[in-house]
Amino acid sequence: MKYAIVILSGAADEPRDELRGKTPIEAAATPNLDRLAVAGRVGSIATTPEDARTLTDVCAMGILGYDPIASHTGWAPIEAAALGLKPRPEEWLLCADLVCVSGRGDDDTLDSHEPEDLDEVDSARLFDAIDRAWRDALPDLAKDLDLARARGHRAVLVDTSGRSYEALETEPPQEMIGEVWSRRAPDGPPADDLGRLIAVAAEVLEDHEVNRERASRGLRPANMLWLWGQGPATPLRPFRERFELSAAMLTTSSVYEGLARLAGFASLRADGDLGEALTDALDRYDLVCCAIDGPERASRAGDWEAKVRAIEAADRGVVGPLLDKLHSFGDAETEPGRQGWRMLALADATTMLSTRTHEPDPTPLVMAGSWVRSVVQRPFNEAAAADSDLLIDPAHELMEYFLFSGRTGAR
């Protein structure tokens, strides 16, 4: 059997007046997702475990077949894996994100978790300045810290001192947009040390040349470093060992890239055409997975038009080519001797355009291919998924269901 998974990160949403009462998924032109829905089953998946926070890393871990309650240690270790870091068991890692804040005191709101138009060169200049300032102002603390650059506005802070962050509580900046950041600052030991690091970074960023240039162009300054997502290394049992299948991931999301590396997926790259890279990979791997973060990014920006466009682009450029390629492997159920195929498409989270944050609602999925049939045909959207009797809960059971349910005699 050949398998393909397309994850539309953050695609689920609520009906919008601008879309005549439709959600972005409903409003988007998605002929290829419609083909999947007609041929297979539509349902929903509870990607957020009970009592857990709805964050992309938690949702993604469940979708890829790993129980986040048992395996999740933090966002930062996943970011570290995407960078190729291999922390020792005694080391702790934290996400170090450049964010945009305004005001002071009671009005110090977090305006954006991702400074717009911050290129890699300027981001590196800011992180380098922070690192130098820490070593000058806080030498005893900084000597045990390594700041590893990640993508864009992010870095990973590695604490090699052996101290524990087990009791620390931190907040993800993407869930704090428009809120007073000081009320959600790190709490618990060693929060005082983190507060000192944040304060020194703020002094450096406030008058840095990069931020002066940004202000001259009408852009928000990247004027605070937010520390969060702490955790030790995240060990995962290899996907191939668990399911006896080779797997590859193509994504621009550091979360999915990190989890894929931890699970032993091969990393795919596409110079331009995602569909071509994925269809070529199907000849080499049993399963290919593509996680698309365009809908999530549009939601965080509050841009409903961009969200619709991102869903349509994924349908056209990824879902369509994969579905066409999979059909070449035949239907193992109706064509004896053929290899057979299955395809899964789903939203990993509900990311609201109205609030620019996540909600814990179950999200829609559609699954089609050999031995996947439905008596009732439904479209792929939030309402139809909620009406279906197919609900995957907990989410980490989806992978086994997708790979093996109902199969007989497949190669």
mmCIF file of C-alpha atoms in Angstrom:
data_model
loop_
_atom_site.group_PDB
_atom_site.id
_atom_site.type_symbol
_atom_site.label_atom_id
_atom_site.label_comp_id
_atom_site.label_asym_id
_atom_site.label_seq_id
_atom_site.Cartn_x
_atom_site.Cartn_y
_atom_site.Cartn_z
ATOM 1 C CA MET A 1 0.000 0.000 0.000
ATOM 2 C CA LYS A 2 0.985 3.578 -0.613
ATOM 3 C CA TYR A 3 -0.122 6.324 1.764
ATOM 4 C CA ALA A 4 -0.302 10.126 1.689
ATOM 5 C CA ILE A 5 -1.257 12.586 4.441
ATOM 6 C CA VAL A 6 -1.949 16.286 3.913
ATOM 7 C CA ILE A 7 -2.223 18.402 7.065
ATOM 8 C CA LEU A 8 -3.846 21.808 6.679
ATOM 9 C CA SER A 9 -2.470 23.468 9.776
ATOM 10 C CA GLY A 10 -4.960 25.769 11.494
ATOM 11 C CA ALA A 11 -7.492 25.495 8.663
ATOM 12 C CA ALA A 12 -10.619 24.874 10.758
ATOM 13 C CA ASP A 13 -12.556 27.985 11.787
ATOM 14 C CA GLU A 14 -16.002 29.434 12.434
ATOM 15 C CA PRO A 15 -18.464 30.873 9.874
ATOM 16 C CA ARG A 16 -17.567 34.397 8.768
ATOM 17 C CA ASP A 17 -19.815 37.262 7.666
ATOM 18 C CA GLU A 18 -17.266 38.149 4.977
ATOM 19 C CA LEU A 19 -17.726 34.637 3.559
ATOM 20 C CA ARG A 20 -21.549 34.778 3.605
ATOM 21 C CA GLY A 21 -21.790 32.654 6.697
ATOM 22 C CA LYS A 22 -19.281 30.043 5.546
ATOM 23 C CA THR A 23 -16.040 28.919 7.122
ATOM 24 C CA PRO A 24 -12.840 29.368 5.091
ATOM 25 C CA ILE A 25 -12.865 25.625 4.303
ATOM 26 C CA GLU A 26 -16.444 25.855 3.029
ATOM 27 C CA ALA A 27 -15.753 29.026 1.048
ATOM 28 C CA ALA A 28 -12.577 27.745 -0.609
ATOM 29 C CA ALA A 29 -12.727 26.097 -4.029
ATOM 30 C CA THR A 30 -11.402 22.594 -3.256
ATOM 31 C CA PRO A 31 -12.288 20.196 -6.091
ATOM 32 C CA ASN A 32 -9.655 17.666 -5.031
ATOM 33 C CA LEU A 33 -10.727 17.524 -1.397
ATOM 34 C CA ASP A 34 -14.249 17.146 -2.799
ATOM 35 C CA ARG A 35 -13.043 14.137 -4.841
ATOM 36 C CA LEU A 36 -11.649 12.576 -1.678
ATOM 37 C CA ALA A 37 -14.879 13.208 0.220
ATOM 38 C CA VAL A 38 -17.045 11.635 -2.473
ATOM 39 C CA ALA A 39 -14.816 8.562 -2.653
ATOM 40 C CA GLY A 40 -14.201 8.058 1.061
ATOM 41 C CA ARG A 41 -15.225 9.020 4.580
ATOM 42 C CA VAL A 42 -15.524 12.391 6.293
ATOM 43 C CA GLY A 43 -15.229 12.621 10.048
ATOM 44 C CA SER A 44 -13.502 14.523 12.799
ATOM 45 C CA ILE A 45 -10.558 14.149 15.121
ATOM 46 C CA ALA A 46 -10.070 15.436 18.660
ATOM 47 C CA THR A 47 -6.511 16.683 18.318
ATOM 48 C CA THR A 48 -6.445 18.258 21.793
ATOM 49 C CA PRO A 49 -6.456 15.743 24.670
ATOM 50 C CA GLU A 50 -8.644 16.519 27.652
ATOM 51 C CA ASP A 51 -6.949 18.940 30.075
ATOM 52 C CA ALA A 52 -4.222 19.722 27.514
ATOM 53 C CA ARG A 53 -3.651 23.043 25.793
ATOM 54 C CA THR A 54 -4.500 23.388 22.118
ATOM 55 C CA LEU A 55 -1.053 23.975 20.654
ATOM 56 C CA THR A 56 0.331 22.876 17.306
ATOM 57 C CA ASP A 57 2.988 20.626 18.837
ATOM 58 C CA VAL A 58 0.428 18.698 20.887
ATOM 59 C CA CYS A 59 -1.985 18.356 17.951
ATOM 60 C CA ALA A 60 0.778 17.345 15.537
ATOM 61 C CA MET A 61 2.176 14.694 17.846
ATOM 62 C CA GLY A 62 -1.202 12.975 18.052
ATOM 63 C CA ILE A 63 -1.775 13.135 14.296
ATOM 64 C CA LEU A 64 1.597 11.461 13.650
ATOM 65 C CA GLY A 65 0.615 8.604 15.946
ATOM 66 C CA TYR A 66 2.261 9.520 19.239
ATOM 67 C CA ASP A 67 0.394 10.044 22.506
ATOM 68 C CA PRO A 68 1.207 13.599 23.652
ATOM 69 C CA ILE A 69 0.175 12.819 27.207
ATOM 70 C CA ALA A 70 2.890 10.161 27.382
ATOM 71 C CA SER A 71 5.516 11.632 25.038
ATOM 72 C CA HIS A 72 5.274 15.428 24.954
ATOM 73 C CA THR A 73 8.024 17.203 26.910
ATOM 74 C CA GLY A 74 7.688 20.732 25.486
ATOM 75 C CA TRP A 75 7.698 22.795 22.301
ATOM 76 C CA ALA A 76 11.379 23.722 22.530
ATOM 77 C CA PRO A 77 12.745 20.159 22.223
ATOM 78 C CA ILE A 78 10.774 19.775 18.989
ATOM 79 C CA GLU A 79 12.206 23.035 17.638
ATOM 80 C CA ALA A 80 15.643 21.764 18.646
ATOM 81 C CA ALA A 81 15.110 18.541 16.703
ATOM 82 C CA ALA A 82 14.211 20.569 13.609
ATOM 83 C CA LEU A 83 17.601 22.269 13.963
ATOM 84 C CA GLY A 84 19.382 18.930 14.272
ATOM 85 C CA LEU A 85 20.308 19.531 17.918
ATOM 86 C CA LYS A 86 20.810 16.459 20.099
ATOM 87 C CA PRO A 87 20.523 17.633 23.717
ATOM 88 C CA ARG A 88 21.841 15.545 26.570
ATOM 89 C CA PRO A 89 19.250 14.190 29.060
ATOM 90 C CA GLU A 90 20.242 16.705 31.753
ATOM 91 C CA GLU A 91 19.890 19.731 29.455
ATOM 92 C CA TRP A 92 16.746 21.840 29.236
ATOM 93 C CA LEU A 93 15.615 23.825 26.222
ATOM 94 C CA LEU A 94 13.403 26.881 25.832
ATOM 95 C CA CYS A 95 11.950 28.655 22.820
ATOM 96 C CA ALA A 96 13.369 32.163 22.450
ATOM 97 C CA ASP A 97 11.057 34.180 20.180
ATOM 98 C CA LEU A 98 11.381 37.762 19.031
ATOM 99 C CA VAL A 99 7.969 39.422 19.499
ATOM 100 C CA CYS A 100 6.438 42.880 19.186
ATOM 101 C CA VAL A 101 5.081 44.641 22.264
ATOM 102 C CA SER A 102 3.745 48.145 22.836
ATOM 103 C CA GLY A 103 3.256 50.275 25.905
ATOM 104 C CA ARG A 104 4.549 49.857 29.410
ATOM 105 C CA GLY A 105 2.999 49.062 32.768
ATOM 106 C CA ASP A 106 -0.694 48.232 32.557
ATOM 107 C CA ASP A 107 -0.755 48.773 28.785
ATOM 108 C CA ASP A 108 2.161 46.572 27.725
ATOM 109 C CA THR A 109 0.335 44.426 25.206
ATOM 110 C CA LEU A 110 1.803 41.794 22.929
ATOM 111 C CA ASP A 111 0.933 43.044 19.456
ATOM 112 C CA SER A 112 2.441 40.273 17.342
ATOM 113 C CA HIS A 113 4.145 36.947 18.051
ATOM 114 C CA GLU A 114 5.986 37.152 14.721
ATOM 115 C CA PRO A 115 7.508 40.450 13.532
ATOM 116 C CA GLU A 116 6.411 40.974 9.933
ATOM 117 C CA ASP A 117 9.058 41.170 7.219
ATOM 118 C CA LEU A 118 11.907 40.287 9.588
ATOM 119 C CA ASP A 119 14.461 38.666 7.308
ATOM 120 C CA GLU A 120 17.107 36.149 8.341
ATOM 121 C CA VAL A 121 19.931 38.696 8.272
ATOM 122 C CA ASP A 122 18.210 41.172 10.601
ATOM 123 C CA SER A 123 16.997 38.362 12.850
ATOM 124 C CA ALA A 124 20.576 37.102 13.209
ATOM 125 C CA ARG A 125 21.791 40.608 14.059
ATOM 126 C CA LEU A 126 19.239 40.874 16.857
ATOM 127 C CA PHE A 127 19.998 37.463 18.325
ATOM 128 C CA ASP A 128 23.747 38.099 18.162
ATOM 129 C CA ALA A 129 23.291 41.382 20.007
ATOM 130 C CA ILE A 130 21.210 39.681 22.701
ATOM 131 C CA ASP A 131 23.790 36.940 23.163
ATOM 132 C CA ARG A 132 26.621 39.465 23.540
ATOM 133 C CA ALA A 133 24.611 41.539 26.010
ATOM 134 C CA TRP A 134 23.846 38.506 28.163
ATOM 135 C CA ARG A 135 27.509 37.597 28.356
ATOM 136 C CA ASP A 136 28.458 41.154 29.284
ATOM 137 C CA ALA A 137 25.671 41.870 31.779
ATOM 138 C CA LEU A 138 24.957 38.382 33.189
ATOM 139 C CA PRO A 139 28.188 36.384 32.815
ATOM 140 C CA ASP A 140 27.484 33.890 35.624
ATOM 141 C CA LEU A 141 24.102 33.016 34.132
ATOM 142 C CA ALA A 142 25.050 33.226 30.454
ATOM 143 C CA LYS A 143 28.050 30.891 30.704
ATOM 144 C CA ASP A 144 25.687 27.878 30.801
ATOM 145 C CA LEU A 145 23.420 29.084 27.993
ATOM 146 C CA ASP A 146 23.678 28.473 24.257
ATOM 147 C CA LEU A 147 21.410 30.379 21.871
ATOM 148 C CA ALA A 148 20.844 28.273 18.734
ATOM 149 C CA ARG A 149 19.290 30.115 15.803
ATOM 150 C CA ALA A 150 16.117 28.625 14.345
ATOM 151 C CA ARG A 151 13.949 29.940 11.496
ATOM 152 C CA GLY A 152 12.966 33.574 11.224
ATOM 153 C CA HIS A 153 12.182 35.163 14.562
ATOM 154 C CA ARG A 154 12.935 32.056 16.611
ATOM 155 C CA ALA A 155 15.872 30.550 18.451
ATOM 156 C CA VAL A 156 16.300 27.729 20.952
ATOM 157 C CA LEU A 157 17.936 28.461 24.294
ATOM 158 C CA VAL A 158 19.883 25.465 25.624
ATOM 159 C CA ASP A 159 20.653 25.444 29.358
ATOM 160 C CA THR A 160 23.613 23.149 30.000
ATOM 161 C CA SER A 161 23.838 23.882 33.749
ATOM 162 C CA GLY A 162 21.806 20.860 34.846
ATOM 163 C CA ARG A 163 19.157 22.983 36.594
ATOM 164 C CA SER A 164 15.537 21.838 36.276
ATOM 165 C CA TYR A 165 12.691 23.826 34.762
ATOM 166 C CA GLU A 166 10.092 21.266 35.857
ATOM 167 C CA ALA A 167 8.164 23.747 38.024
ATOM 168 C CA LEU A 168 8.323 26.629 35.536
ATOM 169 C CA GLU A 169 5.123 27.835 33.871
ATOM 170 C CA THR A 170 5.331 29.725 30.585
ATOM 171 C CA GLU A 171 2.879 30.927 27.974
ATOM 172 C CA PRO A 172 3.088 30.626 24.160
ATOM 173 C CA PRO A 173 3.198 34.100 22.622
ATOM 174 C CA GLN A 174 0.946 33.107 19.705
ATOM 175 C CA GLU A 175 -1.872 32.607 22.231
ATOM 176 C CA MET A 176 -1.365 36.041 23.857
ATOM 177 C CA ILE A 177 -1.923 38.435 20.959
ATOM 178 C CA GLY A 178 -3.538 41.632 22.221
ATOM 179 C CA GLU A 179 -3.038 40.703 25.873
ATOM 180 C CA VAL A 180 -0.916 42.306 28.586
ATOM 181 C CA TRP A 181 2.240 40.241 28.422
ATOM 182 C CA SER A 182 3.472 41.071 31.944
ATOM 183 C CA ARG A 183 0.479 39.237 33.415
ATOM 184 C CA ARG A 184 1.587 36.052 31.670
ATOM 185 C CA ALA A 185 5.322 36.284 32.236
ATOM 186 C CA PRO A 186 7.224 33.101 33.225
ATOM 187 C CA ASP A 187 6.318 31.956 36.742
ATOM 188 C CA GLY A 188 7.992 29.565 39.140
ATOM 189 C CA PRO A 189 11.659 28.636 39.520
ATOM 190 C CA PRO A 190 13.843 29.730 37.747
ATOM 191 C CA ALA A 191 11.550 32.532 36.496
ATOM 192 C CA ASP A 192 13.689 35.214 38.164
ATOM 193 C CA ASP A 193 16.658 34.276 35.982
ATOM 194 C CA LEU A 194 14.468 34.291 32.871
ATOM 195 C CA GLY A 195 13.160 37.707 33.863
ATOM 196 C CA ARG A 196 16.728 39.023 33.991
ATOM 197 C CA LEU A 197 17.458 37.577 30.545
ATOM 198 C CA ILE A 198 14.279 39.105 29.119
ATOM 199 C CA ALA A 199 15.062 42.510 30.678
ATOM 200 C CA VAL A 200 18.595 42.647 29.270
ATOM 201 C CA ALA A 201 17.327 41.577 25.841
ATOM 202 C CA ALA A 202 14.666 44.303 25.936
ATOM 203 C CA GLU A 203 17.302 46.963 26.609
ATOM 204 C CA VAL A 204 19.327 45.805 23.614
ATOM 205 C CA LEU A 205 16.341 45.550 21.291
ATOM 206 C CA GLU A 206 14.790 48.876 22.248
ATOM 207 C CA ASP A 207 17.365 50.991 20.446
ATOM 208 C CA HIS A 208 18.913 48.478 18.061
ATOM 209 C CA GLU A 209 19.633 49.694 14.550
ATOM 210 C CA VAL A 210 17.432 46.965 13.068
ATOM 211 C CA ASN A 211 14.424 48.223 15.011
ATOM 212 C CA ARG A 212 15.155 51.839 14.153
ATOM 213 C CA GLU A 213 15.180 50.830 10.489
ATOM 214 C CA ARG A 214 11.915 48.925 10.954
ATOM 215 C CA ALA A 215 10.269 51.932 12.585
ATOM 216 C CA SER A 216 11.359 54.140 9.666
ATOM 217 C CA ARG A 217 9.520 51.746 7.331
ATOM 218 C CA GLY A 218 6.372 51.731 9.447
ATOM 219 C CA LEU A 219 6.993 48.220 10.811
ATOM 220 C CA ARG A 220 6.583 47.126 14.406
ATOM 221 C CA PRO A 221 9.905 46.787 16.241
ATOM 222 C CA ALA A 222 10.972 43.297 17.324
ATOM 223 C CA ASN A 223 11.475 44.668 20.803
ATOM 224 C CA MET A 224 11.115 41.749 23.204
ATOM 225 C CA LEU A 225 12.507 38.234 23.560
ATOM 226 C CA TRP A 226 9.888 35.811 24.882
ATOM 227 C CA LEU A 227 11.075 32.620 26.618
ATOM 228 C CA TRP A 228 8.641 29.699 26.747
ATOM 229 C CA GLY A 229 7.948 26.063 25.778
ATOM 230 C CA GLN A 230 10.596 24.588 28.065
ATOM 231 C CA GLY A 231 11.390 20.883 28.165
ATOM 232 C CA PRO A 232 14.088 18.215 28.102
ATOM 233 C CA ALA A 233 14.781 16.002 25.090
ATOM 234 C CA THR A 234 11.757 14.245 23.550
ATOM 235 C CA PRO A 235 12.450 10.577 22.738
ATOM 236 C CA LEU A 236 10.066 8.957 20.241
ATOM 237 C CA ARG A 237 10.031 5.343 19.086
ATOM 238 C CA PRO A 238 10.846 5.311 15.347
ATOM 239 C CA PHE A 239 7.814 5.318 13.060
ATOM 240 C CA ARG A 240 9.261 2.522 10.914
ATOM 241 C CA GLU A 241 9.802 0.320 13.953
ATOM 242 C CA ARG A 242 6.204 0.836 15.065
ATOM 243 C CA PHE A 243 4.397 0.493 11.730
ATOM 244 C CA GLU A 244 6.942 -1.269 9.466
ATOM 245 C CA LEU A 245 6.605 1.489 6.885
ATOM 246 C CA SER A 246 9.082 4.000 5.494
ATOM 247 C CA ALA A 247 7.922 7.610 5.807
ATOM 248 C CA ALA A 248 8.955 11.066 4.610
ATOM 249 C CA MET A 249 7.856 14.591 5.560
ATOM 250 C CA LEU A 250 7.744 17.791 3.496
ATOM 251 C CA THR A 251 6.930 20.945 5.452
ATOM 252 C CA THR A 252 7.972 24.487 6.242
ATOM 253 C CA SER A 253 6.678 24.087 9.805
ATOM 254 C CA SER A 254 9.459 23.645 12.348
ATOM 255 C CA VAL A 255 7.064 21.701 14.590
ATOM 256 C CA TYR A 256 6.288 19.067 11.966
ATOM 257 C CA GLU A 257 9.904 19.024 10.809
ATOM 258 C CA GLY A 258 11.097 18.456 14.382
ATOM 259 C CA LEU A 259 8.559 15.741 15.141
ATOM 260 C CA ALA A 260 9.303 14.013 11.851
ATOM 261 C CA ARG A 261 13.005 13.927 12.663
ATOM 262 C CA LEU A 262 12.334 12.612 16.151
ATOM 263 C CA ALA A 263 10.173 9.850 14.628
ATOM 264 C CA GLY A 264 12.760 8.957 11.991
ATOM 265 C CA PHE A 265 10.966 10.339 8.920
ATOM 266 C CA ALA A 266 13.086 11.300 5.956
ATOM 267 C CA SER A 267 13.070 15.058 5.284
ATOM 268 C CA LEU A 268 11.925 16.124 1.821
ATOM 269 C CA ARG A 269 12.808 19.398 0.133
ATOM 270 C CA ALA A 270 11.041 21.172 -2.709
ATOM 271 C CA ASP A 271 12.762 23.876 -4.712
ATOM 272 C CA GLY A 272 9.430 24.998 -6.113
ATOM 273 C CA ASP A 273 6.770 22.447 -6.999
ATOM 274 C CA LEU A 274 5.496 20.755 -3.814
ATOM 275 C CA GLY A 275 3.257 18.381 -5.726
ATOM 276 C CA GLU A 276 6.116 17.108 -7.857
ATOM 277 C CA ALA A 277 8.388 16.585 -4.857
ATOM 278 C CA LEU A 278 5.676 14.636 -3.049
ATOM 279 C CA THR A 279 4.631 12.478 -5.981
ATOM 280 C CA ASP A 280 8.270 11.615 -6.715
ATOM 281 C CA ALA A 281 8.700 10.629 -3.066
ATOM 282 C CA LEU A 282 5.803 8.166 -3.304
ATOM 283 C CA ASP A 283 7.998 6.025 -5.547
ATOM 284 C CA ARG A 284 10.617 5.803 -2.767
ATOM 285 C CA TYR A 285 8.608 5.751 0.462
ATOM 286 C CA ASP A 286 5.524 3.918 1.708
ATOM 287 C CA LEU A 287 4.063 7.075 3.251
ATOM 288 C CA VAL A 288 4.556 10.741 2.432
ATOM 289 C CA CYS A 289 3.258 13.532 4.621
ATOM 290 C CA CYS A 290 2.936 17.231 3.841
ATOM 291 C CA ALA A 291 2.129 19.736 6.586
ATOM 292 C CA ILE A 292 1.058 23.102 5.174
ATOM 293 C CA ASP A 293 1.161 26.074 7.557
ATOM 294 C CA GLY A 294 -0.350 28.704 5.245
ATOM 295 C CA PRO A 295 -3.851 28.570 6.811
ATOM 296 C CA GLU A 296 -2.351 28.829 10.297
ATOM 297 C CA ARG A 297 -0.240 31.843 9.398
ATOM 298 C CA ALA A 298 -3.214 33.572 7.790
ATOM 299 C CA SER A 299 -5.313 32.939 10.887
ATOM 300 C CA ARG A 300 -2.645 34.429 13.132
ATOM 301 C CA ALA A 301 -2.640 37.513 10.917
ATOM 302 C CA GLY A 302 -6.455 37.724 10.989
ATOM 303 C CA ASP A 303 -6.503 37.623 7.175
ATOM 304 C CA TRP A 304 -9.548 35.665 5.972
ATOM 305 C CA GLU A 305 -8.757 36.183 2.288
ATOM 306 C CA ALA A 306 -5.246 34.763 2.720
ATOM 307 C CA LYS A 307 -6.665 31.804 4.625
ATOM 308 C CA VAL A 308 -9.057 30.920 1.813
ATOM 309 C CA ARG A 309 -6.252 31.302 -0.736
ATOM 310 C CA ALA A 310 -3.952 29.052 1.305
ATOM 311 C CA ILE A 311 -6.549 26.283 1.465
ATOM 312 C CA GLU A 312 -7.197 26.560 -2.275
ATOM 313 C CA ALA A 313 -3.462 26.493 -3.037
ATOM 314 C CA ALA A 314 -3.028 23.348 -0.958
ATOM 315 C CA ASP A 315 -5.919 21.663 -2.738
ATOM 316 C CA ARG A 316 -4.594 22.602 -6.154
ATOM 317 C CA GLY A 317 -0.870 22.129 -5.654
ATOM 318 C CA VAL A 318 -0.678 19.261 -3.160
ATOM 319 C CA VAL A 319 -3.936 17.321 -2.773
ATOM 320 C CA GLY A 320 -4.603 17.117 -6.507
ATOM 321 C CA PRO A 321 -1.180 15.843 -7.645
ATOM 322 C CA LEU A 322 -0.998 13.347 -4.775
ATOM 323 C CA LEU A 323 -4.443 11.972 -5.503
ATOM 324 C CA ASP A 324 -3.657 11.581 -9.192
ATOM 325 C CA LYS A 325 -0.399 9.784 -8.405
ATOM 326 C CA LEU A 326 -2.015 7.470 -5.862
ATOM 327 C CA HIS A 327 -4.575 6.314 -8.402
ATOM 328 C CA SER A 328 -1.697 4.913 -10.463
ATOM 329 C CA PHE A 329 -1.116 2.303 -7.751
ATOM 330 C CA GLY A 330 -4.581 0.820 -8.324
ATOM 331 C CA ASP A 331 -7.263 -0.199 -5.852
ATOM 332 C CA ALA A 332 -6.138 -3.297 -3.970
ATOM 333 C CA GLU A 333 -9.744 -3.996 -2.975
ATOM 334 C CA THR A 334 -11.215 -4.160 -6.468
ATOM 335 C CA GLU A 335 -8.102 -4.939 -8.532
ATOM 336 C CA PRO A 336 -6.398 -8.059 -7.166
ATOM 337 C CA GLY A 337 -2.626 -7.862 -7.401
ATOM 338 C CA ARG A 338 -2.448 -4.056 -7.387
ATOM 339 C CA GLN A 339 -0.561 -2.290 -4.621
ATOM 340 C CA GLY A 340 -3.402 -0.065 -3.429
ATOM 341 C CA TRP A 341 -3.430 3.321 -1.728
ATOM 342 C CA ARG A 342 -4.962 5.493 0.938
ATOM 343 C CA MET A 343 -5.009 9.251 1.431
ATOM 344 C CA LEU A 344 -5.850 11.363 4.475
ATOM 345 C CA ALA A 345 -6.398 15.121 4.612
ATOM 346 C CA LEU A 346 -7.248 17.001 7.787
ATOM 347 C CA ALA A 347 -7.007 20.222 9.758
ATOM 348 C CA ASP A 348 -4.795 19.886 12.816
ATOM 349 C CA ALA A 349 -6.444 22.675 14.802
ATOM 350 C CA THR A 350 -9.161 25.285 14.836
ATOM 351 C CA THR A 351 -7.352 28.611 14.580
ATOM 352 C CA MET A 352 -9.839 31.439 14.783
ATOM 353 C CA LEU A 353 -9.501 34.432 12.509
ATOM 354 C CA SER A 354 -11.561 36.439 15.003
ATOM 355 C CA THR A 355 -9.196 35.912 17.961
ATOM 356 C CA ARG A 356 -6.055 34.702 16.145
ATOM 357 C CA THR A 357 -5.815 31.888 18.689
ATOM 358 C CA HIS A 358 -6.542 28.159 18.880
ATOM 359 C CA GLU A 359 -9.745 26.536 20.090
ATOM 360 C CA PRO A 360 -9.938 22.892 21.284
ATOM 361 C CA ASP A 361 -12.799 21.860 18.956
ATOM 362 C CA PRO A 362 -12.499 18.606 16.970
ATOM 363 C CA THR A 363 -11.367 19.267 13.416
ATOM 364 C CA PRO A 364 -12.475 17.758 10.077
ATOM 365 C CA LEU A 365 -10.739 14.915 8.295
ATOM 366 C CA VAL A 366 -11.341 13.017 5.075
ATOM 367 C CA MET A 367 -9.925 9.610 4.257
ATOM 368 C CA ALA A 368 -10.205 7.656 0.995
ATOM 369 C CA GLY A 369 -8.656 4.721 -0.841
ATOM 370 C CA SER A 370 -8.657 0.940 -0.721
ATOM 371 C CA TRP A 371 -11.231 -0.507 1.699
ATOM 372 C CA VAL A 372 -12.447 2.955 2.691
ATOM 373 C CA ARG A 373 -16.114 3.411 1.921
ATOM 374 C CA SER A 374 -19.016 5.431 3.311
ATOM 375 C CA VAL A 375 -22.752 4.951 2.887
ATOM 376 C CA VAL A 376 -23.398 8.681 3.390
ATOM 377 C CA GLN A 377 -21.492 11.156 1.242
ATOM 378 C CA ARG A 378 -20.521 14.376 2.998
ATOM 379 C CA PRO A 379 -18.453 17.415 1.982
ATOM 380 C CA PHE A 380 -15.180 18.141 3.732
ATOM 381 C CA ASN A 381 -15.970 20.905 6.211
ATOM 382 C CA GLU A 382 -16.468 21.496 9.924
ATOM 383 C CA ALA A 383 -20.247 21.051 10.050
ATOM 384 C CA ALA A 384 -20.321 17.881 7.940
ATOM 385 C CA ALA A 385 -17.491 16.390 9.991
ATOM 386 C CA ALA A 386 -19.364 17.085 13.234
ATOM 387 C CA ASP A 387 -22.475 15.329 11.830
ATOM 388 C CA SER A 388 -20.505 12.198 10.923
ATOM 389 C CA ASP A 389 -20.367 9.215 13.250
ATOM 390 C CA LEU A 390 -16.611 8.970 12.648
ATOM 391 C CA LEU A 391 -14.752 10.638 15.522
ATOM 392 C CA ILE A 392 -11.142 9.761 16.284
ATOM 393 C CA ASP A 393 -10.518 10.332 19.981
ATOM 394 C CA PRO A 394 -7.786 10.178 21.188
ATOM 395 C CA ALA A 395 -5.992 11.580 18.170
ATOM 396 C CA HIS A 396 -2.952 9.303 18.378
ATOM 397 C CA GLU A 397 -5.170 6.363 17.366
ATOM 398 C CA LEU A 398 -5.754 7.947 13.938
ATOM 399 C CA MET A 399 -2.505 6.716 12.392
ATOM 400 C CA GLU A 400 -3.182 3.042 13.014
ATOM 401 C CA TYR A 401 -6.795 3.464 11.877
ATOM 402 C CA PHE A 402 -5.661 5.182 8.685
ATOM 403 C CA LEU A 403 -2.963 2.649 7.867
ATOM 404 C CA PHE A 404 -4.637 -0.644 8.677
ATOM 405 C CA SER A 405 -8.400 -0.444 9.294
ATOM 406 C CA GLY A 406 -10.478 -2.781 7.135
ATOM 407 C CA ARG A 407 -7.541 -4.033 5.045
ATOM 408 C CA THR A 408 -7.539 -7.551 3.689
ATOM 409 C CA GLY A 409 -4.840 -8.981 1.502
ATOM 410 C CA ALA A 410 -3.035 -5.742 0.781
ATOM 411 C CA ARG A 411 0.626 -5.801 -0.166
#
